[in-house]
Tab-separated table of C-alpha atoms in Angstrom:
chain	number	residue	atom	x	y	z
A	1	MET	CA	-4.963	-16.034	3.487
A	2	ALA	CA	-3.085	-14.355	0.731
A	3	PHE	CA	-0.794	-16.914	-0.829
A	4	ILE	CA	1.416	-14.085	-2.010
A	5	LEU	CA	1.889	-12.440	1.345
A	6	LYS	CA	3.202	-15.695	2.712
A	7	THR	CA	5.496	-16.031	-0.283
A	8	ILE	CA	6.950	-12.571	0.121
A	9	VAL	CA	7.605	-12.772	3.844
A	10	VAL	CA	9.965	-15.702	3.370
A	11	ALA	CA	12.053	-13.761	0.879
A	12	LEU	CA	15.761	-14.368	0.786
A	13	THR	CA	18.144	-11.600	1.784
A	14	ILE	CA	19.973	-10.658	-1.405
A	15	THR	CA	22.999	-8.407	-1.417
A	16	PHE	CA	23.289	-7.432	-5.086
A	17	VAL	CA	21.319	-4.472	-6.416
A	18	ARG	CA	19.600	-3.231	-9.544
A	19	CYS	CA	19.734	0.545	-9.654
A	20	ARG	CA	22.440	1.597	-7.246
A	21	GLY	CA	24.030	4.815	-8.464
A	22	ASP	CA	27.494	5.938	-7.477
A	23	TYR	CA	27.350	8.744	-4.940
A	24	THR	CA	30.147	10.671	-3.326
A	25	ALA	CA	29.545	13.189	-0.559
A	26	ASP	CA	29.880	16.740	-1.900
A	27	ALA	CA	30.395	20.036	-0.111
A	28	GLY	CA	26.655	20.332	0.528
A	29	SER	CA	26.577	16.914	2.181
A	30	GLN	CA	29.551	17.787	4.326
A	31	LYS	CA	27.777	20.941	5.467
A	32	LEU	CA	24.699	18.828	6.219
A	33	VAL	CA	26.721	16.449	8.386
A	34	ALA	CA	28.350	19.346	10.205
A	35	CYS	CA	24.950	20.940	10.889
A	36	LEU	CA	23.505	17.678	12.177
A	37	ARG	CA	26.467	17.134	14.493
A	38	ARG	CA	26.236	20.663	15.885
A	39	ARG	CA	22.628	19.953	16.779
A	40	SER	CA	23.443	16.491	18.207
A	41	VAL	CA	21.172	14.637	15.774
A	42	PRO	CA	22.085	10.909	15.859
A	43	ILE	CA	23.679	9.873	12.542
A	44	SER	CA	23.615	6.191	11.588
A	45	ALA	CA	25.157	6.283	8.083
A	46	ILE	CA	26.884	8.654	5.671
A	47	SER	CA	26.991	8.011	1.905
A	48	THR	CA	26.061	4.343	2.379
A	49	PRO	CA	23.664	2.412	0.081
A	50	LEU	CA	20.448	1.619	1.928
A	51	GLU	CA	18.233	-1.309	0.918
A	52	THR	CA	14.466	-1.414	1.315
A	53	VAL	CA	12.147	-4.349	0.618
A	54	ASN	CA	12.469	-3.707	-3.125
A	55	ILE	CA	16.111	-4.169	-4.081
A	56	ARG	CA	15.371	-3.444	-7.715
A	57	LEU	CA	15.826	0.200	-6.710
A	58	VAL	CA	18.587	0.943	-4.182
A	59	TYR	CA	19.766	4.462	-3.449
A	60	THR	CA	22.589	6.025	-1.446
A	61	PRO	CA	21.403	8.748	0.932
A	62	ALA	CA	23.764	11.577	1.771
A	63	VAL	CA	23.015	10.929	5.441
A	64	VAL	CA	20.749	8.643	7.447
A	65	VAL	CA	19.718	9.934	10.853
A	66	GLN	CA	18.048	7.897	13.566
A	67	PRO	CA	16.188	10.315	15.831
A	68	THR	CA	14.938	9.441	19.268
A	69	THR	CA	13.001	12.680	19.817
A	70	ALA	CA	10.831	15.044	17.812
A	71	GLN	CA	13.494	17.704	18.354
A	72	HIS	CA	16.022	15.529	16.527
A	73	ILE	CA	13.649	15.347	13.540
A	74	SER	CA	13.009	19.091	13.632
A	75	ASP	CA	16.744	19.819	13.712
A	76	ALA	CA	17.408	17.352	10.885
A	77	VAL	CA	14.790	19.014	8.653
A	78	ILE	CA	16.207	22.464	9.417
A	79	CYS	CA	19.715	21.281	8.484
A	80	ALA	CA	18.429	19.740	5.268
A	81	SER	CA	16.608	22.914	4.307
A	82	ARG	CA	19.678	25.072	4.960
A	83	THR	CA	21.845	22.839	2.761
A	84	GLU	CA	19.156	22.354	0.075
A	85	THR	CA	18.969	18.608	0.717
A	86	LYS	CA	15.767	16.673	-0.003
A	87	VAL	CA	14.184	14.715	2.863
A	88	GLN	CA	12.190	11.507	3.186
A	89	ALA	CA	11.146	9.446	6.195
A	90	LEU	CA	11.886	5.708	6.493
A	91	SER	CA	9.594	3.559	8.617
A	92	GLY	CA	8.913	0.009	7.393
A	93	GLY	CA	10.780	0.468	4.104
A	94	HIS	CA	8.018	-1.092	2.002
A	95	SER	CA	7.819	1.516	-0.768
A	96	TYR	CA	7.807	-0.218	-4.164
A	97	GLY	CA	9.777	2.752	-5.501
A	98	SER	CA	12.221	2.838	-2.557
A	99	TYR	CA	10.988	6.368	-1.915
A	100	SER	CA	11.641	5.918	1.792
A	101	THR	CA	15.345	6.124	0.939
A	102	GLY	CA	14.788	9.239	-1.149
A	103	GLY	CA	13.936	7.874	-4.581
A	104	LYS	CA	17.334	9.199	-5.674
A	105	ASN	CA	20.883	9.445	-4.364
A	106	GLY	CA	21.896	12.222	-1.984
A	107	SER	CA	18.800	12.715	0.194
A	108	LEU	CA	18.552	12.971	3.957
A	109	VAL	CA	16.733	9.900	5.245
A	110	VAL	CA	15.052	10.123	8.645
A	111	ASP	CA	14.939	6.555	9.990
A	112	LEU	CA	12.024	6.312	12.433
A	113	GLN	CA	12.711	2.812	13.778
A	114	THR	CA	13.380	4.027	17.347
A	115	LEU	CA	9.886	5.590	17.616
A	116	GLN	CA	8.147	2.503	18.964
A	117	GLU	CA	5.714	3.842	21.556
A	118	ILE	CA	2.343	2.066	21.837
A	119	SER	CA	0.223	3.322	24.722
A	120	VAL	CA	-3.518	3.579	25.318
A	121	ASP	CA	-5.387	6.064	27.478
A	122	ASN	CA	-7.963	3.822	29.110
A	123	ALA	CA	-10.290	6.737	29.806
A	124	THR	CA	-10.531	7.935	26.191
A	125	GLY	CA	-9.484	4.807	24.321
A	126	ILE	CA	-6.979	6.876	22.329
A	127	ALA	CA	-3.703	5.138	21.514
A	128	LYS	CA	-0.416	6.939	20.895
A	129	VAL	CA	1.649	5.092	18.308
A	130	GLY	CA	5.178	5.960	17.262
A	131	ALA	CA	5.765	6.392	13.548
A	132	GLY	CA	8.284	3.539	13.468
A	133	VAL	CA	5.793	0.885	14.615
A	134	GLN	CA	4.971	-1.711	11.965
A	135	ILE	CA	1.437	-2.991	11.565
A	136	GLY	CA	1.925	-6.452	13.084
A	137	ASN	CA	3.582	-5.072	16.203
A	138	LEU	CA	0.780	-2.514	16.434
A	139	ALA	CA	-1.843	-5.267	16.337
A	140	LEU	CA	-0.058	-7.080	19.141
A	141	GLY	CA	0.404	-3.882	21.122
A	142	LEU	CA	-3.266	-2.981	21.009
A	143	PHE	CA	-4.344	-6.656	21.066
A	144	ASP	CA	-8.087	-6.371	21.595
A	145	GLN	CA	-8.679	-2.904	20.212
A	146	GLY	CA	-9.202	-1.432	16.733
A	147	LYS	CA	-8.309	2.024	15.517
A	148	ARG	CA	-9.069	5.104	13.489
A	149	ALA	CA	-6.957	8.220	13.114
A	150	VAL	CA	-7.457	11.373	15.177
A	151	PRO	CA	-4.576	13.933	15.458
A	152	HIS	CA	-1.056	13.567	14.057
A	153	ASP	CA	2.112	15.015	15.611
A	154	VAL	CA	4.199	16.152	12.669
A	155	VAL	CA	7.399	18.012	11.799
A	156	LEU	CA	6.924	20.446	8.911
A	157	ALA	CA	9.374	21.731	6.313
A	158	ASN	CA	10.320	24.787	8.400
A	159	GLY	CA	11.240	22.521	11.326
A	160	SER	CA	8.179	23.376	13.405
A	161	TYR	CA	6.620	20.555	15.417
A	162	VAL	CA	2.825	20.736	15.453
A	163	CYS	CA	-0.233	18.663	16.293
A	164	ALA	CA	-2.438	18.568	13.202
A	165	THR	CA	-6.170	18.083	13.764
A	166	PRO	CA	-9.346	18.982	11.848
A	167	THR	CA	-9.338	22.380	13.608
A	168	SER	CA	-5.615	23.006	14.225
A	169	TYR	CA	-3.517	22.989	11.034
A	170	PRO	CA	-6.487	21.527	9.134
A	171	GLU	CA	-4.771	21.740	5.747
A	172	ILE	CA	-1.857	19.687	7.062
A	173	TYR	CA	-4.213	17.192	8.688
A	174	TYR	CA	-6.036	16.811	5.382
A	175	ALA	CA	-2.907	16.432	3.256
A	176	LEU	CA	-1.219	13.953	5.589
A	177	ARG	CA	-4.060	11.482	5.094
A	178	GLY	CA	-3.183	10.527	1.550
A	179	ALA	CA	0.011	12.398	0.653
A	180	ALA	CA	2.028	12.572	3.872
A	181	ASP	CA	5.447	12.037	2.294
A	182	SER	CA	5.116	15.382	0.484
A	183	PHE	CA	4.213	17.430	3.566
A	184	GLY	CA	6.043	16.359	6.701
A	185	ILE	CA	7.275	13.633	9.002
A	186	VAL	CA	4.721	12.251	11.424
A	187	THR	CA	6.295	11.334	14.748
A	188	THR	CA	3.203	10.072	16.565
A	189	PHE	CA	-0.193	8.880	15.399
A	190	HIS	CA	-3.143	9.249	17.766
A	191	LEU	CA	-5.662	6.485	17.075
A	192	GLN	CA	-9.167	6.100	18.450
A	193	THR	CA	-9.411	2.464	19.477
A	194	GLN	CA	-12.445	0.214	19.314
A	195	ALA	CA	-13.046	-3.217	20.753
A	196	ALA	CA	-11.939	-6.002	18.428
A	197	PRO	CA	-14.539	-8.553	17.288
A	198	THR	CA	-14.611	-11.751	19.289
A	199	THR	CA	-14.870	-13.982	16.227
A	200	LEU	CA	-14.077	-13.562	12.557
A	201	THR	CA	-14.359	-15.983	9.681
A	202	ASN	CA	-11.377	-16.125	7.377
A	203	VAL	CA	-12.433	-17.180	3.891
A	204	ARG	CA	-10.230	-18.853	1.297
A	205	ILE	CA	-12.213	-20.513	-1.487
A	206	VAL	CA	-9.941	-21.919	-4.202
A	207	ILE	CA	-11.490	-22.671	-7.601
A	208	PRO	CA	-8.873	-24.123	-9.977
A	209	ALA	CA	-11.470	-24.976	-12.632
A	210	ALA	CA	-12.177	-21.284	-13.134
A	211	LEU	CA	-8.890	-21.138	-15.063
A	212	ASP	CA	-9.891	-23.884	-17.514
A	213	SER	CA	-10.603	-21.185	-20.096
A	214	LYS	CA	-10.816	-17.411	-20.361
A	215	GLU	CA	-14.595	-17.717	-20.776
A	216	ARG	CA	-14.937	-19.655	-17.545
A	217	ALA	CA	-12.654	-17.242	-15.670
A	218	THR	CA	-14.543	-14.224	-16.994
A	219	ASP	CA	-17.898	-15.776	-16.092
A	220	ALA	CA	-16.646	-16.358	-12.537
A	221	PHE	CA	-15.326	-12.815	-12.164
A	222	LEU	CA	-18.454	-11.186	-13.592
A	223	HIS	CA	-20.541	-13.224	-11.155
A	224	LEU	CA	-18.417	-11.883	-8.284
A	225	GLN	CA	-18.870	-8.352	-9.618
A	226	GLN	CA	-22.634	-8.822	-9.837
A	227	PHE	CA	-22.585	-10.196	-6.285
A	228	ALA	CA	-20.677	-7.108	-5.087
A	229	LEU	CA	-23.357	-4.843	-6.569
A	230	ASN	CA	-26.328	-6.855	-5.278
A	231	ALA	CA	-27.861	-5.227	-2.190
A	232	SER	CA	-29.735	-8.400	-1.292
A	233	ALA	CA	-26.571	-10.536	-1.405
A	234	LEU	CA	-23.581	-8.603	-0.070
A	235	ASP	CA	-23.322	-7.851	3.644
A	236	ARG	CA	-20.825	-5.081	4.440
A	237	ARG	CA	-19.371	-7.352	7.103
A	238	PHE	CA	-17.759	-9.360	4.283
A	239	ALA	CA	-14.587	-7.854	2.806
A	240	PHE	CA	-13.151	-9.868	-0.065
A	241	GLY	CA	-11.093	-9.943	-3.205
A	242	LEU	CA	-9.719	-12.249	-5.851
A	243	ARG	CA	-6.140	-13.566	-5.730
A	244	LEU	CA	-4.779	-15.189	-8.829
A	245	ASN	CA	-1.874	-16.128	-11.010
A	246	GLN	CA	-1.597	-18.554	-13.919
A	247	THR	CA	-2.503	-21.552	-11.708
A	248	TYR	CA	-4.408	-20.091	-8.734
A	249	PHE	CA	-7.897	-18.567	-8.581
A	250	GLY	CA	-8.967	-17.826	-5.011
A	251	ILE	CA	-11.742	-15.811	-3.398
A	252	GLU	CA	-10.189	-14.552	-0.176
A	253	GLY	CA	-11.561	-12.330	2.524
A	254	VAL	CA	-12.819	-11.867	6.058
A	255	PHE	CA	-16.375	-12.067	7.335
A	256	PHE	CA	-16.956	-10.168	10.581
A	257	GLY	CA	-19.117	-12.856	12.073
A	258	ARG	CA	-19.300	-16.599	12.654
A	259	ARG	CA	-18.657	-19.345	10.106
A	260	ASP	CA	-22.243	-20.583	10.249
A	261	GLU	CA	-23.500	-17.038	9.512
A	262	PHE	CA	-21.201	-16.860	6.503
A	263	TYR	CA	-22.544	-20.099	5.078
A	264	GLN	CA	-26.136	-19.082	5.736
A	265	GLN	CA	-26.040	-15.447	4.586
A	266	ILE	CA	-23.126	-15.018	2.173
A	267	ALA	CA	-21.952	-18.263	0.628
A	268	PRO	CA	-25.106	-19.346	-1.251
A	269	GLU	CA	-25.162	-16.339	-3.596
A	270	LEU	CA	-21.369	-15.868	-3.591
A	271	LEU	CA	-20.807	-19.382	-4.931
A	272	ARG	CA	-23.940	-19.757	-7.055
A	273	GLY	CA	-23.015	-21.009	-10.528
A	274	LEU	CA	-19.258	-21.078	-9.900
A	275	PRO	CA	-17.164	-24.217	-10.537
A	276	THR	CA	-16.778	-26.547	-7.569
A	277	PRO	CA	-14.093	-25.346	-5.123
A	278	ASP	CA	-11.080	-27.496	-4.340
A	279	PRO	CA	-11.994	-29.101	-0.981
A	280	VAL	CA	-8.364	-29.465	0.093
A	281	ALA	CA	-7.162	-25.919	-0.654
A	282	THR	CA	-10.385	-24.241	0.471
A	283	ASN	CA	-10.536	-23.167	4.113
A	284	VAL	CA	-13.314	-21.237	5.870
A	285	SER	CA	-12.554	-20.964	9.591
A	286	ASP	CA	-13.751	-19.237	12.762
A	287	LEU	CA	-10.790	-17.447	14.314
A	288	ALA	CA	-10.023	-15.023	17.104
A	289	TRP	CA	-8.795	-11.537	16.153
A	290	LEU	CA	-5.039	-12.096	16.323
A	291	ASP	CA	-5.304	-15.584	14.842
A	292	SER	CA	-7.199	-14.101	11.907
A	293	LEU	CA	-4.419	-11.581	11.273
A	294	VAL	CA	-1.735	-14.270	11.439
A	295	ASP	CA	-3.696	-16.442	9.000
A	296	GLN	CA	-3.859	-13.532	6.554
A	297	GLY	CA	-0.257	-12.377	6.656
A	298	GLY	CA	1.966	-14.593	8.767
A	299	PRO	CA	3.615	-13.812	12.130
A	300	LEU	CA	2.706	-10.409	13.520
A	301	GLN	CA	5.792	-9.624	15.549
A	302	VAL	CA	8.678	-8.300	13.496
A	303	PRO	CA	12.102	-7.240	14.783
A	304	ILE	CA	12.877	-3.566	15.201
A	305	GLY	CA	15.630	-2.455	12.852
A	306	PRO	CA	16.521	-2.785	9.173
A	307	ASN	CA	14.032	-4.935	7.299
A	308	PRO	CA	15.741	-8.245	6.469
A	309	LEU	CA	13.215	-9.158	3.765
A	310	HIS	CA	14.194	-8.288	0.218
A	311	ALA	CA	12.982	-9.069	-3.285
A	312	VAL	CA	13.206	-7.638	-6.762
A	313	VAL	CA	9.755	-6.117	-7.320
A	314	TYR	CA	7.785	-4.255	-9.972
A	315	SER	CA	4.148	-3.358	-9.376
A	316	LYS	CA	1.319	-1.569	-11.162
A	317	SER	CA	-2.179	-0.754	-9.977
A	318	LEU	CA	-5.566	-0.176	-11.531
A	319	VAL	CA	-8.578	1.428	-9.844
A	320	THR	CA	-11.937	0.829	-11.518
A	321	GLN	CA	-15.084	2.940	-11.138
A	322	GLN	CA	-18.295	1.678	-9.575
A	323	ALA	CA	-20.269	3.642	-12.168
A	324	ARG	CA	-18.415	1.762	-14.925
A	325	PRO	CA	-18.162	-1.915	-13.914
A	326	LEU	CA	-15.636	-4.059	-15.722
A	327	THR	CA	-16.988	-5.398	-19.006
A	328	ARG	CA	-16.889	-8.887	-20.449
A	329	ALA	CA	-14.537	-7.623	-23.157
A	330	ALA	CA	-12.110	-6.252	-20.555
A	331	MET	CA	-12.057	-9.407	-18.445
A	332	ASP	CA	-11.860	-11.693	-21.507
A	333	ALA	CA	-8.751	-9.755	-22.526
A	334	PHE	CA	-7.302	-9.921	-19.007
A	335	PHE	CA	-7.821	-13.658	-18.576
A	336	ASP	CA	-6.625	-14.363	-22.110
A	337	TYR	CA	-3.387	-12.612	-21.102
A	338	VAL	CA	-3.249	-14.546	-17.798
A	339	LEU	CA	-3.735	-17.920	-19.506
A	340	HIS	CA	-1.286	-17.296	-22.349
A	341	GLN	CA	1.419	-14.751	-21.505
A	342	GLY	CA	0.937	-15.471	-17.791
A	343	ARG	CA	1.821	-19.141	-18.223
A	344	SER	CA	5.057	-18.301	-20.022
A	345	SER	CA	5.967	-15.184	-18.047
A	346	PRO	CA	9.684	-14.470	-17.552
A	347	VAL	CA	9.199	-13.896	-13.817
A	348	PRO	CA	6.903	-15.030	-10.968
A	349	TRP	CA	3.839	-12.828	-10.634
A	350	TYR	CA	0.390	-12.465	-9.124
A	351	SER	CA	-2.659	-10.214	-9.222
A	352	ILE	CA	-4.865	-9.095	-6.365
A	353	ILE	CA	-8.277	-7.645	-7.257
A	354	ASN	CA	-9.782	-6.289	-4.043
A	355	LEU	CA	-13.296	-4.959	-3.628
A	356	TYR	CA	-13.158	-1.338	-2.422
A	357	GLY	CA	-16.657	-0.391	-3.547
A	358	GLY	CA	-19.813	-2.416	-3.922
A	359	VAL	CA	-22.973	-2.278	-1.853
A	360	ASP	CA	-22.653	-0.201	1.339
A	361	SER	CA	-18.907	0.335	0.888
A	362	GLN	CA	-17.567	2.283	3.859
A	363	ILE	CA	-14.465	3.263	1.855
A	364	ASN	CA	-16.716	5.195	-0.511
A	365	VAL	CA	-18.807	6.910	2.178
A	366	PRO	CA	-16.554	9.949	2.930
A	367	SER	CA	-16.211	12.670	0.334
A	368	VAL	CA	-12.889	13.780	-1.165
A	369	SER	CA	-13.014	16.712	1.279
A	370	PHE	CA	-12.571	14.250	4.168
A	371	ALA	CA	-8.986	13.238	3.313
A	372	ALA	CA	-6.490	13.424	0.448
A	373	TYR	CA	-7.741	10.186	-1.116
A	374	ALA	CA	-9.324	10.563	-4.518
A	375	HIS	CA	-11.034	7.225	-5.118
A	376	ARG	CA	-14.328	7.499	-3.265
A	377	ALA	CA	-16.306	6.036	-6.153
A	378	SER	CA	-14.167	2.982	-6.851
A	379	LEU	CA	-15.243	-0.612	-7.340
A	380	TRP	CA	-12.108	-2.763	-7.696
A	381	VAL	CA	-8.424	-2.083	-6.975
A	382	PHE	CA	-5.935	-4.250	-8.879
A	383	GLU	CA	-2.371	-4.880	-7.834
A	384	ASN	CA	-0.406	-6.566	-10.626
A	385	ILE	CA	3.073	-7.425	-9.440
A	386	ALA	CA	6.154	-9.360	-10.545
A	387	TYR	CA	8.763	-10.428	-8.013
A	388	SER	CA	11.914	-12.493	-7.726
A	389	PHE	CA	13.925	-13.808	-4.820
A	390	SER	CA	16.820	-14.851	-7.046
A	391	HIS	CA	19.510	-12.899	-8.849
A	392	GLN	CA	17.261	-11.684	-11.604
A	393	VAL	CA	17.505	-8.379	-13.450
A	394	PHE	CA	14.161	-6.921	-14.487
A	395	GLY	CA	14.568	-5.804	-18.068
A	396	PRO	CA	12.035	-4.953	-20.784
A	397	ALA	CA	10.503	-8.449	-20.793
A	398	GLU	CA	9.824	-8.547	-17.051
A	399	LEU	CA	8.619	-4.960	-16.807
A	400	GLY	CA	6.630	-5.267	-20.015
A	401	PHE	CA	4.824	-8.358	-18.753
A	402	VAL	CA	3.389	-6.420	-15.792
A	403	ASP	CA	2.528	-3.477	-18.029
A	404	GLY	CA	0.610	-5.940	-20.204
A	405	LEU	CA	-1.607	-7.071	-17.329
A	406	ASN	CA	-2.839	-3.500	-16.966
A	407	ARG	CA	-3.120	-2.806	-20.676
A	408	ALA	CA	-5.203	-5.917	-21.285
A	409	VAL	CA	-7.975	-4.329	-19.232
A	410	THR	CA	-7.612	-0.686	-20.174
A	411	ASP	CA	-7.264	-1.253	-23.927
A	412	ALA	CA	-10.405	-3.409	-23.988
A	413	GLN	CA	-12.458	-0.879	-21.997
A	414	PRO	CA	-11.299	2.540	-23.228
A	415	ASP	CA	-14.150	4.392	-21.501
A	416	GLY	CA	-13.337	2.838	-18.117
A	417	ASP	CA	-11.993	6.041	-16.521
A	418	PHE	CA	-9.305	3.998	-14.760
A	419	ALA	CA	-7.070	5.423	-12.030
A	420	GLY	CA	-4.182	4.165	-9.876
A	421	TYR	CA	-3.516	3.449	-6.199
A	422	SER	CA	-0.495	5.212	-4.691
A	423	ASN	CA	0.302	2.458	-2.183
A	424	TYR	CA	0.981	0.165	-5.156
A	425	LEU	CA	3.038	2.847	-6.852
A	426	ASP	CA	4.690	2.419	-10.211
A	427	PRO	CA	8.053	4.252	-10.150
A	428	ARG	CA	8.216	4.200	-13.955
A	429	LEU	CA	5.354	6.691	-14.211
A	430	SER	CA	6.334	10.299	-14.782
A	431	ALA	CA	5.435	12.729	-12.012
A	432	ALA	CA	2.593	14.128	-14.131
A	433	GLU	CA	1.213	10.646	-14.847
A	434	ALA	CA	1.440	9.681	-11.169
A	435	HIS	CA	-0.345	12.847	-10.061
A	436	ARG	CA	-3.152	12.242	-12.542
A	437	VAL	CA	-3.827	8.587	-11.732
A	438	TYR	CA	-3.184	8.687	-7.973
A	439	TYR	CA	-4.905	11.976	-7.115
A	440	GLY	CA	-6.903	13.223	-10.106
A	441	ASP	CA	-6.732	16.795	-11.327
A	442	ARG	CA	-8.999	18.411	-8.737
A	443	LEU	CA	-7.405	16.879	-5.641
A	444	TYR	CA	-3.919	17.414	-7.023
A	445	ARG	CA	-4.559	21.136	-7.489
A	446	THR	CA	-5.694	21.348	-3.860
A	447	LEU	CA	-2.590	19.506	-2.613
A	448	LEU	CA	-0.293	21.579	-4.809
A	449	ALA	CA	-1.659	24.796	-3.326
A	450	ILE	CA	-1.055	23.478	0.206
A	451	LYS	CA	2.436	22.300	-0.749
A	452	ARG	CA	3.390	25.731	-2.054
A	453	ARG	CA	2.277	27.331	1.205
A	454	VAL	CA	3.859	24.938	3.704
A	455	ASP	CA	6.880	23.563	1.785
A	456	PRO	CA	7.735	26.111	-0.922
A	457	ARG	CA	11.302	24.800	-1.319
A	458	ALA	CA	10.090	21.203	-1.777
A	459	THR	CA	12.169	19.928	1.145
A	460	PHE	CA	10.039	16.781	1.338
A	461	TRP	CA	10.665	15.179	-2.034
A	462	ASN	CA	10.503	11.978	-4.028
A	463	PRO	CA	10.194	11.490	-7.798
A	464	GLN	CA	6.376	11.546	-7.672
A	465	ALA	CA	5.862	13.950	-4.762
A	466	ILE	CA	3.341	16.773	-4.876
A	467	GLY	CA	4.913	19.673	-6.775
A	468	VAL	CA	7.425	17.652	-8.794
A	469	GLU	CA	7.238	18.539	-12.491
């Protein structure tokens, strides 16, 4: 379903690096190792470079520990605090900034890969999921059940191990759901399961002719935007977005219903006035739950252990406001950039423009007081990303190309009140810039106050963490 996801998951394993700093264990690191050994915390590496998915940024942790119990994590955090070592957790290793390996040299990395529990209480429907479980394995483990978060078991900066809920440690519970890497290490997620749908319709409608000109591309996008804001057209059962690069223009999504319902209720207005789709590349199919997930992202089961998939990556995001829909001027500028600079770009790239708002958006229903997520009035979320599976250094041309995708929109719509999405983080932003675009001033002040109370020494740290100046 997403042509890019399938591209990335076949990435080559590359051994050279981009930003690997020299690091030699100092006296503080030696004290850290000694403390960890006294407490019998399993150590897997000392002063060894550690690669994540993005090998553009590779760091050397002081120590990597591989806990098998919550007590191991608690002891590791206590040792780090006593030796003034920064801490970050590593689960899937998908951070675009390699923050799961510290975001700098010399951190303590807590590798959660051994925490693989997936169990369901049949009486309550609540699943317990270890923090090292990746999403595909989780889908297989639950199989016919969905999920939403309830409590979190978490280790805090003082080494205490608590269960955070809306009534017990409510500030922690709130902060974890949006800024967890600044506040603690979750060991177990408790998820309220729901029955999976029996049938979904995966939608991939490819329209090459939309890229014949910037005017045609803009017309197509503005039609999709109007569709998303039309209460008589959009059914909340249809989640969709636009995937594109210089040669691909695809409407991709999932309809929680049958194929015939999609064609009767959604497709007529969705496709009205658009160029004719490519009949070969277009695919709209009824699928069972797991088959739908595989079609979207490839095989679900992934091996436990270091992630073997690597690429050189640089990503930027853009969150637009439902109250300020994207203008013709903004999208003309964007597609002009796509059709000119995009066709001569120095690196492979793609953009995803997913609908987060629109009519009856359930993402926008909760208030900012519900969780530490600022964008409850959004419309679209862009991910603009360049990647390479070859030995390619990203210099000013490569990085500047991605920057230009964002600027094309923001410069042409200066009153757009644009924000950013922290899961598509841009490590080149300063801490202050990241705080502003990812959280907004009001939410950031709330999180900063919590941070100062529960982690005053900033034990949990990365370059854009809450409290970094």
